[in-house]
């Protein structure tokens, strides 16, 4: 995250911190600095060092004009919190909106299990959760920035050129493995209603449901992403790419477009089965761990036929199974669905 921090410092935070927390002038000519002709300037001992050898940004004058220099631990903590929160919101609204308008089938809004005001509720849950998740996540990013992780810049600093390519599938396999068990644990009766139920409120999710979690739920499922660079080497730019990809993938498996009729990929169809039937398909990217854990359920072939998928008969079948599972998992269904008048339109 030091690369992201350098970019945001250069274009935003340097100016903000210089304005909010300006550095005091250093009295080199004391006591003459008290005179009207004094020319002493604010002084900072911080020296610029690029976060990566691939590119750099010349710091503006404001970078040397704050009492909190760029390497100040408190400044870094505040900045990383704001980046995690606001950058997360930006990714969420941009990608989720594009997915909703370009991919998501609006006929889904007529499904009998689509909630009243669901999209606004999904956005509200996300808006509440993201700043809290950012509070939990910022200290981990801070530890990375201050050099406690195994993040590296050039191939010469890492295990080798071969690892520059191998780290991507290794990262996905590791996080997929961890998330499977975390996600399955969140379905334990002692945990589900307290933490994971808010996300299962969305029986027919839209892309805006992708980040609509309880804050602790969302943070728990994000732990593997942050844990990996503390256990294994990971190239800095790859880490930034994977951070964006993970958020994009989370949106994609909630877009309702069942393209990946593949026994290996845990796509939107597999994840839709999870939202409808609850106790299946806990994986994030693949079906591997679900298969090994006995929790895999293949999407029906009818789900890939748009006419059948959006038929009243299919919806009634899905609703009947979902109601049965709700009684088993939750007991009482306290969701507020769309009025009957709209469902019949």
Short mmCIF file of C-alpha atoms in Angstrom, two decimals:
data_model
loop_
_atom_site.label_atom_id
_atom_site.label_comp_id
_atom_site.label_asym_id
_atom_site.label_seq_id
_atom_site.Cartn_x
_atom_site.Cartn_y
_atom_site.Cartn_z
CA UNK A 1 0.00 0.00 0.00
CA UNK A 2 3.01 2.34 0.12
CA UNK A 3 2.58 2.88 -3.64
CA UNK A 4 -1.04 3.94 -3.21
CA UNK A 5 -0.02 6.06 -0.23
CA UNK A 6 2.66 7.85 -2.28
CA UNK A 7 0.19 8.63 -5.08
CA UNK A 8 -2.49 9.95 -2.73
CA UNK A 9 0.08 11.91 -0.74
CA UNK A 10 1.38 13.61 -3.88
CA UNK A 11 -2.00 14.66 -5.25
CA UNK A 12 -4.11 15.05 -2.11
CA UNK A 13 -2.77 14.45 1.38
CA UNK A 14 0.37 16.62 1.17
CA UNK A 15 -1.80 19.69 0.59
CA UNK A 16 -4.40 18.69 3.17
CA UNK A 17 -1.89 18.00 5.97
CA UNK A 18 0.09 21.16 5.16
CA UNK A 19 -3.12 23.14 5.59
CA UNK A 20 -4.53 21.32 8.62
CA UNK A 21 -1.22 20.71 10.46
CA UNK A 22 1.31 23.26 9.15
CA UNK A 23 4.91 22.94 10.24
CA UNK A 24 6.32 25.62 12.51
CA UNK A 25 9.11 27.81 11.24
CA UNK A 26 12.57 26.81 12.48
CA UNK A 27 14.39 29.79 14.07
CA UNK A 28 17.83 29.40 12.48
CA UNK A 29 18.60 33.08 13.20
CA UNK A 30 17.27 33.12 16.76
CA UNK A 31 16.65 35.68 18.22
CA UNK A 32 16.65 37.66 14.96
CA UNK A 33 13.70 35.53 13.71
CA UNK A 34 11.47 37.78 15.79
CA UNK A 35 12.31 40.75 13.62
CA UNK A 36 10.25 41.88 10.66
CA UNK A 37 13.06 40.89 8.28
CA UNK A 38 13.18 37.24 9.41
CA UNK A 39 13.22 34.75 6.52
CA UNK A 40 13.11 31.43 8.39
CA UNK A 41 11.12 28.66 6.74
CA UNK A 42 9.23 25.59 7.93
CA UNK A 43 11.67 22.70 8.03
CA UNK A 44 11.10 18.95 7.65
CA UNK A 45 13.73 16.24 8.06
CA UNK A 46 11.72 13.87 5.87
CA UNK A 47 13.44 12.87 2.61
CA UNK A 48 11.64 11.51 -0.43
CA UNK A 49 12.25 7.90 -1.43
CA UNK A 50 10.08 6.39 -4.20
CA UNK A 51 7.85 3.51 -3.09
CA UNK A 52 8.71 1.61 -6.27
CA UNK A 53 11.50 1.63 -8.81
CA UNK A 54 9.01 1.43 -11.70
CA UNK A 55 7.80 5.02 -11.42
CA UNK A 56 7.96 7.99 -9.06
CA UNK A 57 6.20 11.27 -8.34
CA UNK A 58 8.17 14.38 -7.44
CA UNK A 59 6.77 15.62 -4.12
CA UNK A 60 5.16 19.07 -4.18
CA UNK A 61 6.37 21.80 -1.85
CA UNK A 62 3.47 20.98 0.47
CA UNK A 63 5.13 17.62 1.23
CA UNK A 64 7.66 19.52 3.40
CA UNK A 65 5.21 21.93 5.01
CA UNK A 66 3.30 19.80 7.51
CA UNK A 67 4.11 19.03 11.14
CA UNK A 68 3.20 15.46 10.22
CA UNK A 69 5.74 14.39 7.59
CA UNK A 70 4.90 11.57 5.20
CA UNK A 71 6.63 9.02 7.38
CA UNK A 72 4.77 10.05 10.55
CA UNK A 73 3.03 6.95 11.89
CA UNK A 74 -0.12 8.83 12.90
CA UNK A 75 -0.41 10.49 9.51
CA UNK A 76 0.08 7.16 7.75
CA UNK A 77 -2.58 5.53 9.91
CA UNK A 78 -5.14 8.27 9.23
CA UNK A 79 -4.31 8.31 5.51
CA UNK A 80 -4.59 4.53 5.17
CA UNK A 81 -7.94 4.56 6.94
CA UNK A 82 -9.25 7.22 4.52
CA UNK A 83 -7.80 5.40 1.50
CA UNK A 84 -9.32 2.08 2.55
CA UNK A 85 -12.69 3.64 3.22
CA UNK A 86 -13.00 6.11 0.34
CA UNK A 87 -11.14 4.05 -2.27
CA UNK A 88 -13.30 1.08 -1.27
CA UNK A 89 -16.43 3.18 -1.76
CA UNK A 90 -15.16 4.39 -5.14
CA UNK A 91 -14.47 0.85 -6.39
CA UNK A 92 -17.81 -0.32 -5.03
CA UNK A 93 -19.97 2.37 -6.61
CA UNK A 94 -18.12 2.52 -9.93
CA UNK A 95 -17.90 -1.23 -10.60
CA UNK A 96 -21.23 -2.13 -9.00
CA UNK A 97 -23.00 0.60 -10.95
CA UNK A 98 -21.40 -0.49 -14.23
CA UNK A 99 -22.30 -4.10 -13.49
CA UNK A 100 -25.87 -3.15 -12.62
CA UNK A 101 -26.46 -1.07 -15.74
CA UNK A 102 -24.54 -3.20 -18.24
CA UNK A 103 -24.86 -6.80 -16.99
CA UNK A 104 -27.50 -7.29 -14.31
CA UNK A 105 -30.86 -8.47 -15.66
CA UNK A 106 -33.45 -5.97 -14.40
CA UNK A 107 -36.18 -8.60 -14.65
CA UNK A 108 -34.72 -10.00 -11.42
CA UNK A 109 -36.38 -7.05 -9.67
CA UNK A 110 -39.70 -8.84 -10.23
CA UNK A 111 -38.59 -12.01 -8.43
CA UNK A 112 -40.90 -12.81 -5.49
CA UNK A 113 -37.91 -12.90 -3.13
CA UNK A 114 -36.56 -9.52 -4.17
CA UNK A 115 -36.83 -7.23 -1.15
CA UNK A 116 -38.68 -3.99 -0.90
CA UNK A 117 -36.22 -1.13 -1.57
CA UNK A 118 -33.47 -3.75 -1.81
CA UNK A 119 -30.93 -1.77 -3.82
CA UNK A 120 -31.03 1.20 -1.46
CA UNK A 121 -30.78 -1.21 1.49
CA UNK A 122 -27.72 -2.87 -0.07
CA UNK A 123 -26.08 0.53 -0.56
CA UNK A 124 -26.95 1.59 2.99
CA UNK A 125 -25.48 -1.59 4.52
CA UNK A 126 -22.30 -1.09 2.50
CA UNK A 127 -22.00 2.58 3.43
CA UNK A 128 -22.32 1.66 7.12
CA UNK A 129 -19.90 -1.26 6.95
CA UNK A 130 -17.01 0.13 4.89
CA UNK A 131 -15.74 2.78 7.34
CA UNK A 132 -15.82 0.25 10.20
CA UNK A 133 -14.01 -2.33 8.06
CA UNK A 134 -11.46 0.39 7.23
CA UNK A 135 -10.78 0.91 10.95
CA UNK A 136 -9.97 -2.79 11.31
CA UNK A 137 -7.92 -2.92 8.10
CA UNK A 138 -5.86 0.27 8.37
CA UNK A 139 -3.49 -1.09 11.09
CA UNK A 140 -2.66 -4.06 8.84
CA UNK A 141 -1.88 -1.74 5.93
CA UNK A 142 0.17 0.39 8.33
CA UNK A 143 2.28 -2.63 9.29
CA UNK A 144 2.86 -3.31 5.58
CA UNK A 145 3.90 0.28 4.85
CA UNK A 146 6.30 0.29 7.78
CA UNK A 147 8.11 -2.78 6.49
CA UNK A 148 6.78 -5.69 8.52
CA UNK A 149 5.46 -7.69 5.54
CA UNK A 150 7.20 -9.67 2.80
CA UNK A 151 6.15 -7.26 0.05
CA UNK A 152 8.95 -6.60 -2.45
CA UNK A 153 9.47 -4.28 -5.39
CA UNK A 154 11.73 -5.75 -8.09
CA UNK A 155 12.32 -9.36 -9.10
CA UNK A 156 15.83 -9.11 -7.69
CA UNK A 157 14.36 -8.57 -4.23
CA UNK A 158 11.96 -11.51 -4.50
CA UNK A 159 12.37 -15.26 -4.95
CA UNK A 160 12.98 -14.83 -8.68
CA UNK A 161 11.33 -14.00 -12.00
CA UNK A 162 9.42 -17.30 -11.95
CA UNK A 163 7.70 -16.19 -8.75
CA UNK A 164 6.48 -12.96 -10.34
CA UNK A 165 4.14 -15.16 -12.36
CA UNK A 166 3.53 -17.93 -9.81
CA UNK A 167 2.47 -15.54 -7.04
CA UNK A 168 -0.88 -14.75 -8.67
CA UNK A 169 -2.29 -18.31 -8.72
CA UNK A 170 -0.65 -19.01 -5.34
CA UNK A 171 -2.36 -15.97 -3.85
CA UNK A 172 -5.74 -17.02 -5.25
CA UNK A 173 -5.36 -20.61 -4.05
CA UNK A 174 -4.31 -19.54 -0.56
CA UNK A 175 -7.09 -17.00 -0.13
CA UNK A 176 -9.69 -19.33 -1.65
CA UNK A 177 -8.67 -22.04 0.84
CA UNK A 178 -8.85 -19.68 3.83
CA UNK A 179 -12.07 -17.99 2.82
CA UNK A 180 -13.79 -21.34 2.39
CA UNK A 181 -13.26 -22.21 6.05
CA UNK A 182 -13.95 -18.68 7.30
CA UNK A 183 -17.14 -18.49 5.26
CA UNK A 184 -18.27 -21.92 6.36
CA UNK A 185 -17.52 -20.95 9.96
CA UNK A 186 -19.71 -17.87 9.56
CA UNK A 187 -22.61 -20.24 8.88
CA UNK A 188 -22.24 -21.90 12.29
CA UNK A 189 -25.47 -21.36 14.25
CA UNK A 190 -23.63 -19.48 17.01
CA UNK A 191 -22.18 -17.01 14.48
CA UNK A 192 -24.59 -16.84 11.55
CA UNK A 193 -27.39 -14.73 13.04
CA UNK A 194 -24.96 -12.29 14.67
CA UNK A 195 -22.59 -11.70 11.77
CA UNK A 196 -23.43 -13.36 8.46
CA UNK A 197 -27.21 -13.02 8.29
CA UNK A 198 -27.08 -9.37 7.07
CA UNK A 199 -25.44 -10.57 3.85
CA UNK A 200 -27.94 -13.40 3.42
CA UNK A 201 -30.72 -10.88 3.63
CA UNK A 202 -30.30 -10.62 -0.13
CA UNK A 203 -31.86 -13.79 -1.59
CA UNK A 204 -31.68 -12.40 -5.13
CA UNK A 205 -28.63 -10.14 -4.82
CA UNK A 206 -27.71 -7.31 -7.13
CA UNK A 207 -24.12 -6.14 -7.71
CA UNK A 208 -24.72 -3.64 -4.89
CA UNK A 209 -25.02 -6.58 -2.46
CA UNK A 210 -21.37 -7.49 -3.08
CA UNK A 211 -20.05 -5.47 -0.13
CA UNK A 212 -23.26 -5.35 1.93
CA UNK A 213 -21.89 -7.25 4.94
CA UNK A 214 -21.81 -6.85 8.67
CA UNK A 215 -18.44 -5.07 9.21
CA UNK A 216 -16.91 -7.96 11.16
CA UNK A 217 -18.13 -10.43 8.54
CA UNK A 218 -16.55 -8.45 5.71
CA UNK A 219 -13.32 -8.00 7.64
CA UNK A 220 -13.14 -11.70 8.56
CA UNK A 221 -13.46 -12.74 4.91
CA UNK A 222 -10.80 -10.19 3.97
CA UNK A 223 -8.21 -11.44 6.48
CA UNK A 224 -6.63 -13.98 4.05
CA UNK A 225 -5.85 -11.19 1.56
CA UNK A 226 -3.95 -9.25 4.21
CA UNK A 227 -2.38 -12.32 5.80
CA UNK A 228 -0.75 -13.56 2.59
CA UNK A 229 1.98 -10.86 2.26
CA UNK A 230 3.00 -11.42 5.88
CA UNK A 231 3.53 -15.13 5.27
CA UNK A 232 4.72 -15.19 1.64
CA UNK A 233 6.53 -12.80 -0.71
CA UNK A 234 4.29 -10.64 -2.89
CA UNK A 235 5.28 -7.99 -5.41
CA UNK A 236 3.94 -4.53 -4.52
CA UNK A 237 2.21 -3.76 -7.82
CA UNK A 238 0.73 -7.26 -7.89
CA UNK A 239 -0.68 -6.60 -4.43
CA UNK A 240 -2.44 -3.43 -5.60
CA UNK A 241 -3.77 -5.25 -8.67
CA UNK A 242 -5.04 -8.14 -6.56
CA UNK A 243 -6.72 -5.74 -4.13
CA UNK A 244 -8.74 -4.26 -7.01
CA UNK A 245 -9.35 -7.68 -8.58
CA UNK A 246 -10.69 -9.15 -5.34
CA UNK A 247 -13.23 -6.32 -5.07
CA UNK A 248 -14.14 -6.68 -8.74
CA UNK A 249 -14.62 -10.45 -8.39
CA UNK A 250 -16.86 -9.96 -5.36
CA UNK A 251 -19.09 -7.71 -7.46
CA UNK A 252 -19.01 -10.10 -10.39
CA UNK A 253 -20.30 -13.14 -8.47
CA UNK A 254 -23.30 -11.05 -7.40
CA UNK A 255 -24.23 -9.77 -10.87
CA UNK A 256 -26.73 -12.56 -11.64
CA UNK A 257 -25.20 -13.27 -15.04
CA UNK A 258 -24.57 -17.02 -15.11
CA UNK A 259 -21.81 -17.26 -17.70
CA UNK A 260 -19.36 -19.67 -16.07
CA UNK A 261 -20.97 -23.09 -16.49
CA UNK A 262 -17.72 -24.58 -15.31
CA UNK A 263 -17.15 -27.26 -12.65
CA UNK A 264 -14.02 -25.49 -11.38
CA UNK A 265 -14.92 -21.80 -11.29
CA UNK A 266 -17.12 -20.55 -8.48
CA UNK A 267 -18.94 -18.00 -10.60
CA UNK A 268 -22.18 -16.09 -10.20
CA UNK A 269 -24.30 -19.21 -10.71
CA UNK A 270 -22.55 -21.10 -7.89
CA UNK A 271 -22.80 -18.11 -5.60
CA UNK A 272 -26.49 -17.65 -6.43
CA UNK A 273 -27.03 -21.22 -5.24
CA UNK A 274 -25.36 -20.18 -1.98
CA UNK A 275 -27.75 -17.24 -1.53
CA UNK A 276 -30.79 -19.38 -2.30
CA UNK A 277 -29.85 -22.61 -0.51
CA UNK A 278 -27.50 -21.19 2.15
CA UNK A 279 -25.41 -24.26 3.03
CA UNK A 280 -23.57 -24.82 -0.25
CA UNK A 281 -20.76 -23.27 -2.28
CA UNK A 282 -18.76 -21.39 0.34
CA UNK A 283 -15.74 -20.92 -1.94
CA UNK A 284 -14.65 -17.61 -3.43
CA UNK A 285 -12.91 -18.46 -6.71
CA UNK A 286 -13.07 -22.21 -7.17
CA UNK A 287 -15.23 -25.17 -6.23
CA UNK A 288 -12.20 -27.19 -5.07
CA UNK A 289 -12.64 -26.82 -1.31
CA UNK A 290 -16.42 -27.22 -1.52
CA UNK A 291 -15.90 -30.50 -3.33
CA UNK A 292 -13.40 -31.68 -0.75
CA UNK A 293 -15.61 -30.48 2.11
CA UNK A 294 -18.79 -32.03 0.76
CA UNK A 295 -20.55 -28.67 0.39
CA UNK A 296 -20.50 -28.32 -3.40
CA UNK A 297 -23.75 -28.05 -5.28
CA UNK A 298 -23.58 -27.68 -9.03
CA UNK A 299 -25.91 -25.09 -10.55
CA UNK A 300 -28.76 -26.66 -12.49
CA UNK A 301 -28.42 -26.49 -16.27
CA UNK A 302 -31.70 -24.57 -16.37
CA UNK A 303 -29.94 -21.66 -14.65
CA UNK A 304 -27.99 -21.06 -17.86
CA UNK A 305 -31.15 -20.88 -19.97
CA UNK A 306 -32.35 -17.31 -19.64
CA UNK A 307 -35.96 -18.08 -20.52
CA UNK A 308 -36.17 -20.82 -17.90
CA UNK A 309 -34.12 -18.88 -15.37
CA UNK A 310 -36.57 -15.94 -15.50
CA UNK A 311 -39.75 -18.01 -15.67
CA UNK A 312 -42.44 -17.92 -13.02
CA UNK A 313 -42.18 -21.68 -12.55
CA UNK A 314 -38.44 -21.45 -11.80
CA UNK A 315 -38.98 -18.59 -9.37
CA UNK A 316 -41.65 -20.54 -7.51
CA UNK A 317 -39.33 -23.54 -7.29
CA UNK A 318 -36.46 -21.38 -5.98
CA UNK A 319 -38.75 -19.64 -3.49
CA UNK A 320 -40.07 -22.92 -2.12
CA UNK A 321 -36.57 -24.27 -1.49
CA UNK A 322 -35.40 -20.98 -0.04
CA UNK A 323 -38.34 -20.85 2.41
CA UNK A 324 -37.53 -24.37 3.55
CA UNK A 325 -33.88 -23.46 4.13
CA UNK A 326 -34.79 -20.24 5.96
CA UNK A 327 -36.85 -22.22 8.46
CA UNK A 328 -33.93 -24.57 8.97
CA UNK A 329 -31.21 -21.92 9.22
CA UNK A 330 -32.96 -18.84 10.60
CA UNK A 331 -36.28 -20.08 11.97
CA UNK A 332 -38.45 -17.10 11.05
CA UNK A 333 -38.15 -15.11 7.83
CA UNK A 334 -38.12 -11.44 8.83
CA UNK A 335 -37.41 -10.08 5.35
CA UNK A 336 -39.73 -7.51 3.83
CA UNK A 337 -40.46 -8.47 0.23
CA UNK A 338 -41.94 -6.39 -2.55
CA UNK A 339 -45.71 -5.79 -2.38
CA UNK A 340 -47.88 -8.36 -4.17
CA UNK A 341 -49.04 -5.70 -6.60
CA UNK A 342 -45.52 -5.22 -7.91
CA UNK A 343 -44.72 -8.93 -7.93
CA UNK A 344 -47.62 -9.56 -10.28
CA UNK A 345 -46.64 -6.87 -12.75
#
